[in-house]
Amino acid sequence: MDLSLNDDQIAILDTIDTLAKPYASPPMQDISFALTSEELDRELFDGGFLDIAFDPDLGAVSAALMIERLARLPYTVEAAASALIRPLIGADLPRPICLVEEGKGRRPVRFLRPGATMLVVGKAQVSAFTADADHIRIEDTLYGYPMATLVVDPAAAGAVPLDVSADELRTRWRVAIAAEGAGLLAAALASTAAHVTDRQQFGRPIATFQAVRHRLAEAQVRANGAYWLAMKAARTLDPGDAALAALHVQQSAGPAVYDFHQFLGAMGVTLEHPLHLWTYRLKALIGDLGGRGEQGIAAGAAIWG
Amino acid sequence: MNFEWTEEEALFRLRLQDFLARNLPADWEAVAGHGPGSAELTEFSRLFCGRLADEGLLTPHWAKEIGGQGLDPWHQLILAEEMWAAGEPRGAQYMNVNWIGPTLIKYGTGEQQARYLPPIAAGDAIWCQGFSEPGSGSDLASLRTRATADGDVYRVSGQKIWTSYAGLAETCFLLCRTGDDRKRGISILLVPMDTPGITVRQIPSIIGEGDIHEVFFDDVVVPATARLGDEGQAWEIIAFSLTNERLGIPRYHLARTALDRAVGILKDQGEFVSETVRVEAANAAALCEAARLASYAIVSRRARGEAIGAESSSARFGTVMAERRVAEFIVEYLSESLGDAHPYLKMHHQRGIVAGIAAGAAEIQLNIIASDVLKLPREPR
Ligand SMILES: Cc1cc2nc3c(=O)[nH]c(=O)nc-3n(C[C@H](O)[C@H](O)[C@H](O)COP(=O)(O)OP(=O)(O)OC[C@H]3O[C@@H](n4cnc5c(N)ncnc54)[C@H](O)[C@@H]3O)c2cc1C
């Protein structure tokens, strides 16, 4: 076993860091819930980064590492499904790649917009269609992602079955949730740690109060666990590993989000502070694929039968 | 980044499992059930560790020059996982091979090494760790047991507490005060437990017999040659020892093994059906595996010769979370008496509370993570 990054992975992360540098902080005066960047999206796509998992030598771990790193940006891009799920369904379908569970069509879908590929993931079958303006209602999103809701039945929108295993797709979806969630947890934690270090009350940084320190330390333990579970699941693509990874992220996100905002006090309620750009994505991820209950059931079935 | 065992590592694990299958007696689980500090397990450990030594499996992770095979930290980890999952038949001697031996090798005099290493390497030595005192737990540097130099001996007076294995140990790895400076005033003495003036009293506890003790030192005469390292060097030496100790007990693996056993029992009884129970089991497994990987990440760095810092506190706290959740799962959902269920489930139940206390309390780990991983400003003293 060797959990260190190999040379390819180091090179990919270095390039991603360089490419992402202009997006490392939100623009001044931004007051949006979801911060997107077409340029960042284009650079990732044109640079071939969203295709790295097609290369068997690089594989899903490299994709997961990239997704985790990108999730730390205040900007959100549709990288997770593109990088992890396109290797199953082929590179031809137009991006963004959007995911919804069959029968959950009323839930808002991340990145859904006209021209996107809508994947409808059923128990045994996956179908796809290209969304157009009539199929969707753009949401005034309450989450850190641009979102829209389907207003038509997938069949009526011309969804056609894909020749892929629904189980394999769900496994990759879980890896995507885990890798993105791990990056979001890490970034939100770092943002909170910076705030409590600067902010003084009672004549000392609030980071010196144990009530604050210990809850942040616990969040670090969880974020670190989430990172490693995500990477292992990306490596094995095992259904049990993937379900545990997604479960751990969804389980950890809830309390972490409230603690992080709590420790910012009223500043954490403003749109001026960027914290919500990470935490509101975490809030959205909590509900993916049926939430932690479904992840737990899937993990239980995969591990113990 | 790869998460697979190499063929050689997998074979090493199989070799250990084979060894265990050949060397654990039929009544082994009953012996293990007495607990690591019990007379039964201690006696068995001498036999068992002797056989491990015969097959080169007691100290394979020690360097070649000192009688090991120079196997890397992954092998040490695999060894620990397999032994603990089997109920730790090495008993108290796991401490010797994990940190007492390596510490003696690094800091001991030739005479100390000649005296203490052969029995350790032969699997026939019981040590105890005399650190904690009634007034000095988490704040270990406040310890007061005093060693006063008197010609070429020290006279030691004071009290240790919570000392595991002290009742049966031959030697104590003793921390005592030789000077006034909080940390640089502490020295290590290697003290034979049969030295006149030492009194050991067992403390009845929720983790079974023979585990924790009080040890009293009443004007105990110890030759100066029994000092490990220089006067005042203890703090530096135990920092080295503890990095080895922290890797020593793969409690996440114990917790996961206990969880799998509990689920197995529930399944046999047709009770692993309710979604609530299944989700709770998965939650516990997620914590175990998160802690496992956090620990593996550290071993991976050690195997590459990198220095390990506060991240070991993070892995440890993750393990505490996992152990507690598993212990809760067992009492919450197992529908038979813990006494009737597998003896290791009872042990796990008993140990769930210890996880956050022994070898550095949980809040201390959280403080370390806050200061040294998150780099938050320290608390005012
Ligand atoms: C089963 C078992 C075996 C042991 N074996 C040995 C042994 O062989 N040899 C040996 O020397 N010792 C041994 N110990 C002792 C162990 O090392 C101590 O229990 C441990 O260091 C904690 O010290 P304490 O028990 O005095 O708790 P305390 O230090 O009194 O701590 C009690 C609580 O207060 C918290 N606390 C303390 N300081 C702070 C702080 N600054 N900030 C926030 N919270 C704080 C702690 O985290 C803990 O929750 C053993 C203990 C157990 C339970």
XYZ file of C-alpha atoms and ligand atoms in Angstrom:
739
model
C 0.000 0.000 0.000
C 1.193 3.513 -0.672
C -1.081 6.503 -0.177
C 1.300 9.119 -1.480
C 0.547 10.911 -4.745
C 2.335 9.539 -7.784
C 4.137 11.788 -10.266
C 1.138 12.023 -12.612
C -1.140 13.003 -9.768
C 1.282 15.624 -8.498
C 1.570 17.054 -12.020
C -2.202 17.175 -12.498
C -2.797 18.890 -9.172
C -0.020 21.402 -9.866
C -1.573 22.274 -13.207
C -5.028 22.548 -11.674
C -3.680 24.843 -8.972
C -2.055 27.089 -11.551
C -5.146 27.158 -13.699
C -7.387 27.815 -10.707
C -5.307 30.605 -9.230
C -7.383 33.475 -10.723
C -10.456 31.902 -9.162
C -9.049 31.452 -5.687
C -11.071 34.273 -4.190
C -14.523 35.561 -5.004
C -14.819 38.853 -6.871
C -15.258 41.905 -4.657
C -18.841 42.882 -4.051
C -20.164 39.536 -5.147
C -23.467 38.851 -3.502
C -24.657 35.695 -5.177
C -25.578 32.341 -3.697
C -23.816 30.454 -6.458
C -20.665 31.698 -8.080
C -20.028 30.253 -11.517
C -17.411 30.881 -14.167
C -17.781 29.931 -17.801
C -14.082 30.662 -18.345
C -12.963 28.233 -15.677
C -15.301 25.634 -17.109
C -13.909 26.196 -20.602
C -10.305 26.038 -19.455
C -10.904 22.734 -17.702
C -12.695 21.290 -20.679
C -10.306 22.564 -23.327
C -7.342 21.480 -21.249
C -8.683 17.918 -21.255
C -8.899 17.798 -17.471
C -12.455 16.561 -17.486
C -11.296 13.603 -19.581
C -8.519 12.346 -17.336
C -10.499 9.404 -16.028
C -10.854 8.091 -19.592
C -7.156 7.327 -19.365
C -6.876 4.003 -17.534
C -3.447 4.940 -16.202
C -4.767 8.060 -14.531
C -8.134 6.625 -13.625
C -10.813 7.754 -11.248
C -8.373 8.643 -8.452
C -6.870 11.433 -10.511
C -10.358 12.660 -11.332
C -11.359 12.527 -7.669
C -8.236 14.426 -6.653
C -9.031 17.102 -9.210
C -12.676 17.322 -8.129
C -11.663 17.651 -4.504
C -9.229 20.432 -5.360
C -11.690 22.321 -7.571
C -14.395 22.112 -4.915
C -12.186 24.197 -2.655
C -12.630 27.183 -4.967
C -15.367 29.640 -4.168
C -16.458 29.156 -7.787
C -18.457 26.121 -8.714
C -17.981 24.177 -11.945
C -19.590 21.022 -13.188
C -16.509 18.860 -12.973
C -17.567 15.941 -10.805
C -20.093 14.254 -13.082
C -18.159 15.192 -16.189
C -14.929 13.704 -14.941
C -16.253 10.623 -13.173
C -19.402 9.658 -15.029
C -18.568 10.464 -18.642
C -16.084 7.569 -18.785
C -19.138 5.309 -18.379
C -21.509 7.021 -20.784
C -19.083 8.303 -23.401
C -17.535 11.654 -24.190
C -20.048 12.681 -26.861
C -22.946 13.735 -24.685
C -23.020 17.487 -24.197
C -22.010 19.028 -20.882
C -22.914 19.855 -18.224
C -23.823 16.373 -17.107
C -26.762 16.482 -14.735
C -28.049 13.716 -12.521
C -31.447 12.952 -11.102
C -32.906 9.798 -9.630
C -35.896 8.278 -11.340
C -39.016 9.167 -9.417
C -37.340 12.176 -7.782
C -37.991 14.447 -10.748
C -39.282 17.265 -8.594
C -35.979 17.800 -6.867
C -33.903 20.659 -8.248
C -30.950 19.426 -10.297
C -27.464 20.872 -10.110
C -26.183 22.675 -13.224
C -29.323 21.865 -15.221
C -29.820 24.323 -18.077
C -30.817 24.204 -21.746
C -28.365 22.061 -23.668
C -27.296 20.008 -20.657
C -27.344 16.215 -20.659
C -29.944 15.004 -18.191
C -29.231 11.523 -16.843
C -32.175 9.827 -15.173
C -30.892 7.098 -12.930
C -33.369 4.323 -12.193
C -32.995 1.147 -10.163
C -31.839 -0.879 -13.134
C -31.651 1.522 -16.015
C -30.173 4.878 -16.916
C -31.727 7.052 -19.595
C -30.619 10.357 -21.028
C -31.886 13.330 -22.927
C -30.663 16.757 -23.841
C -32.580 19.341 -21.879
C -34.157 22.270 -23.672
C -35.746 25.371 -22.287
C -39.233 23.848 -22.255
C -38.158 20.948 -20.092
C -36.932 22.929 -17.178
C -37.637 25.720 -14.779
C -34.579 27.617 -13.643
C -34.584 27.886 -9.856
C -33.718 30.983 -7.970
C -31.312 28.725 -6.186
C -31.061 28.483 -2.437
C -27.960 26.365 -2.777
C -24.434 27.098 -3.869
C -25.039 25.659 -7.321
C -27.010 26.912 -10.288
C -30.076 24.690 -10.328
C -33.170 23.933 -12.296
C -36.115 21.597 -11.937
C -37.547 19.319 -14.599
C -41.086 20.259 -15.537
C -41.668 17.352 -17.930
C -41.615 13.632 -17.570
C -38.266 12.306 -18.863
C -40.074 10.063 -21.334
C -41.908 13.044 -22.771
C -38.579 14.802 -23.130
C -37.372 11.954 -25.320
C -35.156 10.168 -22.800
C -33.511 7.100 -24.299
C -31.995 4.226 -22.341
C -28.202 4.105 -22.187
C -26.193 0.951 -22.314
C -24.636 1.388 -18.881
C -25.078 -0.298 -15.537
C -27.211 1.797 -13.196
C -25.313 0.348 -10.248
C -21.943 1.338 -11.648
C -23.236 4.779 -12.362
C -24.565 5.153 -8.835
C -21.209 4.056 -7.473
C -19.437 6.762 -9.470
C -22.073 9.285 -8.440
C -21.290 8.451 -4.826
C -17.577 8.877 -5.424
C -18.358 12.245 -7.006
C -20.406 13.330 -3.977
C -17.635 12.202 -1.651
C -14.758 13.854 -3.509
C -16.584 17.131 -3.994
C -17.896 17.076 -0.424
C -14.412 16.462 0.959
C -13.067 19.510 -0.880
C -15.989 21.646 0.263
C -15.537 20.570 3.877
C -11.830 21.366 3.743
C -12.358 24.805 2.204
C -15.209 25.780 4.516
C -13.099 24.672 7.481
C -10.119 26.707 6.307
C -12.295 29.771 5.810
C -13.743 29.380 9.305
C -10.317 28.771 10.861
C -9.056 31.998 9.294
C -11.992 33.947 10.658
C -11.738 32.692 14.234
C -8.021 33.396 14.187
C -8.559 37.040 13.201
C -11.658 37.812 15.170
C -11.010 38.943 18.748
C -13.495 38.978 21.608
C -12.786 39.292 25.325
C -9.317 40.431 24.362
C -8.271 37.244 22.550
C -8.864 35.459 19.262
C -12.028 33.390 19.505
C -9.924 30.483 18.191
C -8.392 30.272 21.663
C -11.720 29.232 23.218
C -11.952 25.484 23.546
C -15.624 25.286 22.619
C -14.580 26.622 19.234
C -11.272 24.783 18.919
C -12.652 21.381 19.699
C -15.560 21.532 17.301
C -13.284 22.718 14.525
C -10.795 19.980 15.358
C -13.585 17.445 15.148
C -14.548 18.860 11.765
C -10.919 18.394 10.694
C -11.046 14.740 11.697
C -14.226 14.269 9.680
C -12.976 16.202 6.654
C -9.769 14.196 6.642
C -11.727 10.962 6.871
C -13.979 12.105 4.037
C -10.973 12.824 1.839
C -9.452 9.396 2.324
C -12.710 7.513 1.987
C -13.380 9.361 -1.274
C -9.953 8.550 -2.684
C -10.158 4.912 -1.720
C -13.600 4.609 -3.292
C -12.276 6.233 -6.457
C -9.481 3.700 -6.540
C -11.562 0.585 -5.945
C -14.886 1.741 -7.459
C -16.352 -0.749 -5.033
C -20.050 -0.146 -4.223
C -19.476 -0.532 -0.482
C -16.500 1.824 -0.414
C -18.400 4.391 -2.466
C -21.485 4.229 -0.262
C -19.402 4.595 2.918
C -17.578 7.573 1.415
C -20.766 9.370 0.396
C -22.361 8.476 3.717
C -19.463 9.929 5.677
C -19.571 13.195 3.755
C -23.325 13.551 4.046
C -23.193 12.630 7.706
C -20.414 15.137 8.412
C -21.712 18.009 6.331
C -24.798 18.842 8.379
C -23.213 19.563 11.760
C -20.133 21.114 10.142
C -22.175 23.645 8.191
C -23.975 24.843 11.297
C -20.784 25.014 13.351
C -18.901 26.942 10.686
C -21.599 29.580 10.322
C -22.034 29.679 14.074
C -18.392 30.558 14.603
C -18.640 33.448 12.170
C -21.440 34.995 14.181
C -23.478 37.506 12.222
C -20.700 37.727 9.651
C -21.656 34.183 8.701
C -25.116 35.360 7.793
C -23.903 37.844 5.207
C -23.388 37.200 1.532
C -20.305 39.381 1.771
C -18.360 36.614 3.523
C -17.716 33.725 1.109
C -18.369 30.905 3.588
C -21.809 30.177 2.143
C -20.249 29.480 -1.249
C -18.939 26.211 0.204
C -21.497 25.435 2.870
C -24.482 25.907 0.574
C -23.016 23.428 -1.837
C -22.605 21.010 1.056
C -26.238 21.560 1.934
C -27.199 20.575 -1.595
C -24.979 17.487 -1.570
C -26.585 16.241 1.644
C -29.713 15.414 -0.315
C -28.078 13.719 -3.293
C -29.000 10.100 -3.987
C -31.515 9.897 -1.193
C -29.287 11.331 1.518
C -27.392 9.519 4.247
C -30.191 7.049 4.962
C -30.023 5.668 1.436
C -26.232 5.698 1.489
C -26.356 3.713 4.720
C -28.740 1.172 3.239
C -26.582 0.837 0.138
C -23.432 0.437 2.213
C -25.069 -2.145 4.441
C -26.200 -4.180 1.452
C -22.797 -4.009 -0.202
C -20.834 -4.898 2.918
C -22.994 -7.374 4.783
C -25.559 -8.460 2.193
C -1.994 6.591 -4.516
C -2.987 2.972 -4.277
C -4.949 1.185 -1.607
C -4.034 -2.389 -2.440
C -1.707 -4.515 -0.397
C 1.316 -5.665 -2.314
C 1.553 -9.382 -2.879
C 4.299 -9.542 -0.306
C 2.220 -7.636 2.276
C -0.781 -9.872 1.629
C 1.405 -12.952 2.086
C 2.750 -11.556 5.334
C -0.811 -11.204 6.608
C -1.630 -14.761 5.559
C 1.492 -15.991 7.281
C 0.347 -14.325 10.499
C -3.141 -15.760 10.200
C -1.647 -19.167 9.655
C 0.585 -18.688 12.677
C -2.406 -17.704 14.806
C -4.411 -20.695 13.622
C -1.560 -23.007 14.612
C -0.693 -21.411 17.927
C -3.900 -20.321 19.609
C -5.297 -23.057 21.856
C -8.911 -24.200 21.715
C -9.774 -22.264 24.864
C -7.995 -19.138 23.655
C -11.071 -16.914 23.620
C -11.696 -17.675 27.262
C -8.067 -16.834 28.067
C -8.310 -13.574 26.118
C -11.548 -12.778 27.910
C -9.598 -12.388 31.164
C -8.059 -9.222 29.708
C -4.554 -8.158 28.748
C -3.430 -7.564 32.334
C -4.640 -10.894 33.703
C -2.363 -13.619 35.017
C -3.831 -16.060 32.471
C -3.069 -13.945 29.458
C 0.312 -12.842 30.763
C 1.364 -16.435 31.246
C 0.112 -17.385 27.814
C 1.857 -14.392 26.256
C 5.262 -15.767 27.300
C 4.585 -18.984 25.461
C 3.009 -17.298 22.475
C 5.616 -14.557 22.075
C 8.351 -17.148 22.367
C 6.870 -18.965 19.396
C 6.449 -15.708 17.506
C 10.119 -15.043 18.139
C 11.074 -18.534 16.925
C 9.349 -17.835 13.619
C 10.754 -14.332 13.288
C 7.369 -12.716 13.844
C 7.913 -10.939 17.149
C 10.149 -8.099 16.031
C 10.255 -8.289 12.225
C 9.898 -4.504 12.022
C 13.089 -3.924 14.015
C 16.226 -3.129 12.084
C 18.437 -6.048 11.047
C 21.381 -4.932 13.176
C 19.308 -5.367 16.304
C 17.702 -8.666 15.576
C 14.768 -7.690 13.391
C 14.263 -8.110 9.688
C 14.029 -4.453 8.839
C 10.450 -4.749 7.573
C 8.747 -1.412 6.961
C 5.981 0.239 9.042
C 3.281 -1.401 6.871
C 4.387 -4.763 8.220
C 4.318 -3.452 11.756
C 0.764 -2.297 11.096
C -0.331 -5.604 9.588
C 1.221 -7.429 12.520
C -0.656 -5.213 14.972
C -3.954 -5.550 13.092
C -3.793 -9.322 13.018
C -2.745 -9.659 16.650
C -5.366 -7.299 17.995
C -8.119 -8.796 15.824
C -7.221 -12.150 17.379
C -7.577 -10.759 20.916
C -3.925 -9.669 21.287
C -2.258 -12.886 22.406
C 0.963 -10.928 22.932
C -0.715 -9.502 26.054
C 1.377 -6.784 27.655
C 4.325 -7.613 25.425
C 2.923 -5.630 22.486
C 4.360 -2.600 24.298
C 7.836 -4.064 24.305
C 8.021 -4.626 20.587
C 6.257 -1.403 19.686
C 8.125 1.118 21.720
C 10.089 -0.091 24.723
C 12.511 -2.142 22.634
C 12.992 0.540 19.946
C 13.481 3.177 22.650
C 16.126 1.093 24.438
C 17.823 0.513 21.113
C 17.970 4.202 20.394
C 18.834 5.570 23.836
C 20.058 2.646 25.966
C 23.627 1.983 27.088
C 25.338 -1.195 25.941
C 24.794 -2.668 29.375
C 21.072 -1.809 29.368
C 20.656 -3.260 25.915
C 22.491 -6.449 26.831
C 20.309 -6.871 29.875
C 16.881 -5.987 28.532
C 16.783 -6.604 24.794
C 17.352 -10.371 24.684
C 14.303 -11.177 26.860
C 12.188 -8.711 24.886
C 13.296 -10.238 21.599
C 12.694 -13.734 22.991
C 9.135 -12.838 23.978
C 9.684 -13.302 27.676
C 9.600 -9.883 29.312
C 6.788 -7.936 30.949
C 7.164 -4.202 31.346
C 4.995 -1.503 32.769
C 4.868 2.174 31.977
C 5.153 4.395 35.047
C 4.090 7.795 33.740
C 0.767 8.936 35.257
C 0.470 10.061 38.853
C -2.510 11.023 40.991
C -1.834 14.705 40.320
C -0.444 14.317 36.817
C -2.557 12.835 34.057
C -2.945 14.936 30.953
C -0.523 17.396 32.499
C 2.192 14.776 32.655
C 5.014 17.307 32.984
C 3.738 18.216 36.452
C 4.797 14.794 37.786
C 6.342 14.717 41.260
C 7.818 11.272 41.879
C 11.298 12.284 42.865
C 14.627 10.597 42.154
C 17.323 12.103 44.327
C 20.925 11.443 43.333
C 22.930 9.963 46.190
C 26.435 8.920 45.157
C 26.048 6.379 42.392
C 22.404 5.633 43.133
C 19.071 7.419 42.989
C 16.597 7.270 45.833
C 13.074 7.253 44.417
C 9.955 8.257 46.321
C 6.482 8.968 45.039
C 3.441 7.358 43.505
C 2.326 6.219 40.078
C -1.241 5.351 39.148
C -3.230 3.678 36.357
C -0.130 1.617 35.659
C -1.157 -1.237 33.379
C 0.402 -4.661 33.949
C 2.302 -3.471 37.063
C 1.203 -6.498 39.064
C 3.107 -8.927 36.870
C 5.771 -6.741 35.315
C 9.458 -7.348 35.919
C 10.575 -3.876 34.946
C 9.121 -0.392 35.072
C 9.854 2.305 32.511
C 9.658 5.036 35.120
C 9.403 8.776 34.693
C 10.657 10.725 37.683
C 11.751 14.175 38.650
C 15.487 14.851 38.966
C 15.280 18.619 38.569
C 12.897 21.531 38.913
C 12.383 22.469 35.262
C 8.924 21.260 34.207
C 10.108 19.171 31.286
C 13.902 19.216 31.433
C 13.747 18.166 35.075
C 12.385 14.719 34.212
C 14.459 11.565 33.755
C 13.796 7.928 32.944
C 14.825 5.058 35.209
C 14.539 1.389 34.287
C 13.519 -0.106 37.595
C 13.215 -3.795 38.456
C 9.815 -4.194 40.083
C 11.205 -6.467 42.803
C 13.398 -3.671 44.165
C 12.678 -3.204 47.883
C 10.367 -0.275 48.632
C 7.978 -0.784 45.698
C 4.374 -1.623 46.527
C 1.796 -2.456 43.860
C -1.942 -2.377 44.437
C -4.478 -3.420 41.867
C -7.370 -1.043 41.166
C -10.726 -2.730 40.493
C -12.034 -1.392 37.203
C -14.727 -1.628 34.561
C -12.220 -3.182 32.163
C -11.708 -6.351 34.141
C -9.022 -7.784 36.350
C -5.381 -7.021 36.559
C -5.273 -4.059 34.262
C -4.642 -0.893 36.228
C -2.648 -0.385 39.415
C -1.237 2.034 41.896
C 2.511 1.780 42.393
C 4.162 3.277 45.459
C 7.880 4.054 45.667
C 9.204 4.437 49.169
C 12.886 5.341 49.197
C 13.611 2.863 46.436
C 17.325 2.608 45.670
C 18.099 2.470 41.958
C 21.655 2.481 40.554
C 22.475 5.498 38.405
C 23.352 3.058 35.620
C 19.615 2.332 35.362
C 19.006 5.802 33.976
C 17.974 5.778 30.312
C 19.565 8.669 28.481
C 20.846 11.752 30.222
C 19.381 13.386 33.262
C 16.548 15.567 32.040
C 16.303 13.869 28.657
C 13.039 12.043 29.391
C 10.751 14.402 27.515
C 12.720 14.058 24.309
C 12.893 10.282 24.675
C 9.195 9.745 25.336
C 8.292 11.923 22.360
C 10.142 9.315 20.309
C 8.499 6.445 22.199
C 5.010 7.810 21.807
C 5.174 8.176 18.035
C 5.883 4.474 18.019
C 3.188 3.758 20.565
C 0.514 5.626 18.659
C 0.904 3.340 15.717
C 0.855 0.417 18.064
C -2.801 -0.276 18.607
C -5.012 -0.388 15.511
C -8.194 0.198 17.444
C -10.163 1.070 14.292
C -9.531 -2.511 13.191
C -10.704 -3.884 16.527
C -13.800 -1.750 16.294
C -14.525 -2.899 12.750
C -13.958 -6.525 13.688
C -16.348 -6.155 16.638
C -18.916 -4.490 14.388
C -18.692 -7.282 11.816
C -19.092 -9.847 14.590
C -22.139 -8.058 15.972
C -23.698 -7.840 12.505
C -22.911 -11.518 11.996
C -24.780 -12.410 15.180
C -27.733 -10.234 14.191
C -27.829 -11.859 10.771
C -27.720 -15.361 12.220
C -30.714 -14.480 14.327
C -32.570 -12.968 11.390
C -32.404 -9.556 13.034
C -30.317 -7.621 10.558
C -33.416 -6.529 8.714
C -34.595 -3.208 10.034
C -33.364 -0.291 7.970
C -32.553 1.633 11.116
C -30.196 -1.063 12.319
C -28.593 -1.425 8.902
C -28.027 2.310 8.564
C -26.578 2.504 12.060
C -24.201 -0.328 11.231
C -23.130 1.514 8.092
C -22.557 4.712 10.065
C -20.317 2.842 12.446
C -18.458 1.197 9.567
C -17.907 4.583 7.906
C -16.274 5.894 11.084
C -14.095 2.777 11.381
C -12.937 3.008 7.778
C -12.363 6.760 7.968
C -10.145 6.202 11.007
C -8.415 3.298 9.320
C -7.507 5.346 6.258
C -6.412 8.320 8.363
C -4.070 5.906 10.159
C -2.884 4.335 6.908
C -2.082 7.794 5.556
C 0.280 8.247 8.485
C 1.879 4.840 8.063
C 2.341 5.632 4.400
C 4.282 8.744 5.306
C 6.336 6.896 7.867
C 7.121 4.198 5.350
C 8.543 6.935 3.148
C 10.656 8.234 5.996
C 8.667 11.445 6.470
C 8.200 13.017 9.895
C 4.831 12.550 11.562
C 3.250 15.290 13.616
C -0.181 16.247 14.824
C -1.994 14.244 12.170
C -1.601 11.223 14.419
C -3.884 13.007 16.904
C -6.436 13.377 14.128
C -6.311 9.674 13.318
C -6.581 8.873 17.014
C -9.629 11.022 17.570
C -11.231 9.453 14.505
C -10.597 6.094 16.092
C -12.207 7.216 19.345
C -15.311 8.238 17.390
C -15.388 4.846 15.691
C -14.891 2.842 18.866
C -17.602 4.674 20.698
C -20.087 4.282 17.871
C -19.400 0.566 17.580
C -19.674 0.061 21.337
C -23.010 1.867 21.245
C -24.219 -0.194 18.322
C -23.451 -3.376 20.206
C -25.369 -2.487 23.358
C -28.174 -0.879 21.423
C -28.997 -3.597 18.933
C -27.617 -6.919 20.097
C -30.562 -8.778 21.538
C -28.616 -11.159 23.710
C -26.589 -10.683 26.832
C -23.122 -9.368 26.192
C -21.878 -12.184 28.363
C -23.368 -14.761 25.979
C -22.224 -13.073 22.826
C -18.664 -13.379 21.582
C -16.132 -12.581 24.362
C -14.543 -9.888 22.193
C -17.832 -8.020 22.037
C -17.840 -7.842 25.799
C -14.253 -6.613 25.702
C -15.084 -4.006 23.125
C -17.993 -2.832 25.198
C -15.698 -2.498 28.201
C -13.023 -0.700 26.204
C -15.308 1.813 24.467
C -14.944 4.176 27.383
C -11.187 3.726 27.655
C -10.641 4.761 24.038
C -10.913 8.458 24.793
C -8.789 8.358 27.957
C -5.763 6.062 27.871
C -2.610 7.149 26.027
C -3.630 10.813 25.943
C -7.193 11.999 26.548
C -9.435 12.940 23.621
C -9.634 16.640 24.463
C -5.861 16.829 24.475
C -5.866 15.345 20.967
C -8.421 17.946 19.891
C -6.234 20.710 21.303
C -3.282 19.369 19.347
C -5.294 19.208 16.124
C -6.527 22.761 16.655
C -3.038 24.146 17.255
C -0.896 22.041 14.984
C -3.124 20.897 12.121
C -5.530 23.836 11.863
C -2.808 26.232 13.090
C -5.188 28.094 15.364
C -3.597 30.342 17.979
C -2.972 28.487 21.238
C -5.000 28.808 24.385
C -3.657 31.224 26.985
C -1.912 29.376 29.817
C -7.058 1.547 30.875
C -6.010 2.547 31.167
C -4.702 2.148 31.174
C -3.688 3.067 31.463
N -2.407 2.625 31.515
C -1.441 3.485 31.889
C -0.116 3.039 32.054
O 0.190 1.857 31.830
N 0.822 3.905 32.458
C 0.530 5.222 32.703
O 1.417 5.970 33.038
N -0.729 5.694 32.562
C -1.718 4.851 32.164
N -3.011 5.310 32.027
C -3.292 6.700 32.373
C -3.571 7.591 31.182
O -2.380 7.914 30.526
C -4.301 8.819 31.717
O -5.563 8.375 32.150
C -4.466 9.925 30.723
O -3.228 10.511 30.418
C -5.423 11.010 31.225
O -5.070 11.441 32.502
P -6.147 11.436 33.710
O -6.783 10.109 33.728
O -5.475 11.945 34.891
O -7.268 12.456 33.239
P -7.228 14.039 33.405
O -5.954 14.574 32.897
O -7.667 14.410 34.782
O -8.364 14.419 32.388
C -9.771 14.269 32.670
C -10.545 14.980 31.577
O -10.167 16.359 31.541
C -9.752 16.703 30.250
N -8.684 17.686 30.265
C -7.512 17.657 30.923
N -6.755 18.708 30.592
C -7.454 19.414 29.681
C -7.203 20.573 28.913
N -6.051 21.243 29.002
N -8.146 20.980 28.067
C -9.321 20.317 27.950
N -9.617 19.216 28.617
C -8.691 18.765 29.475
C -9.255 15.404 29.648
O -9.244 15.454 28.239
C -10.239 14.408 30.209
O -11.394 14.421 29.408
C -4.016 4.422 31.715
C -5.351 4.817 31.680
C -6.344 3.906 31.414
C -7.756 4.378 31.369
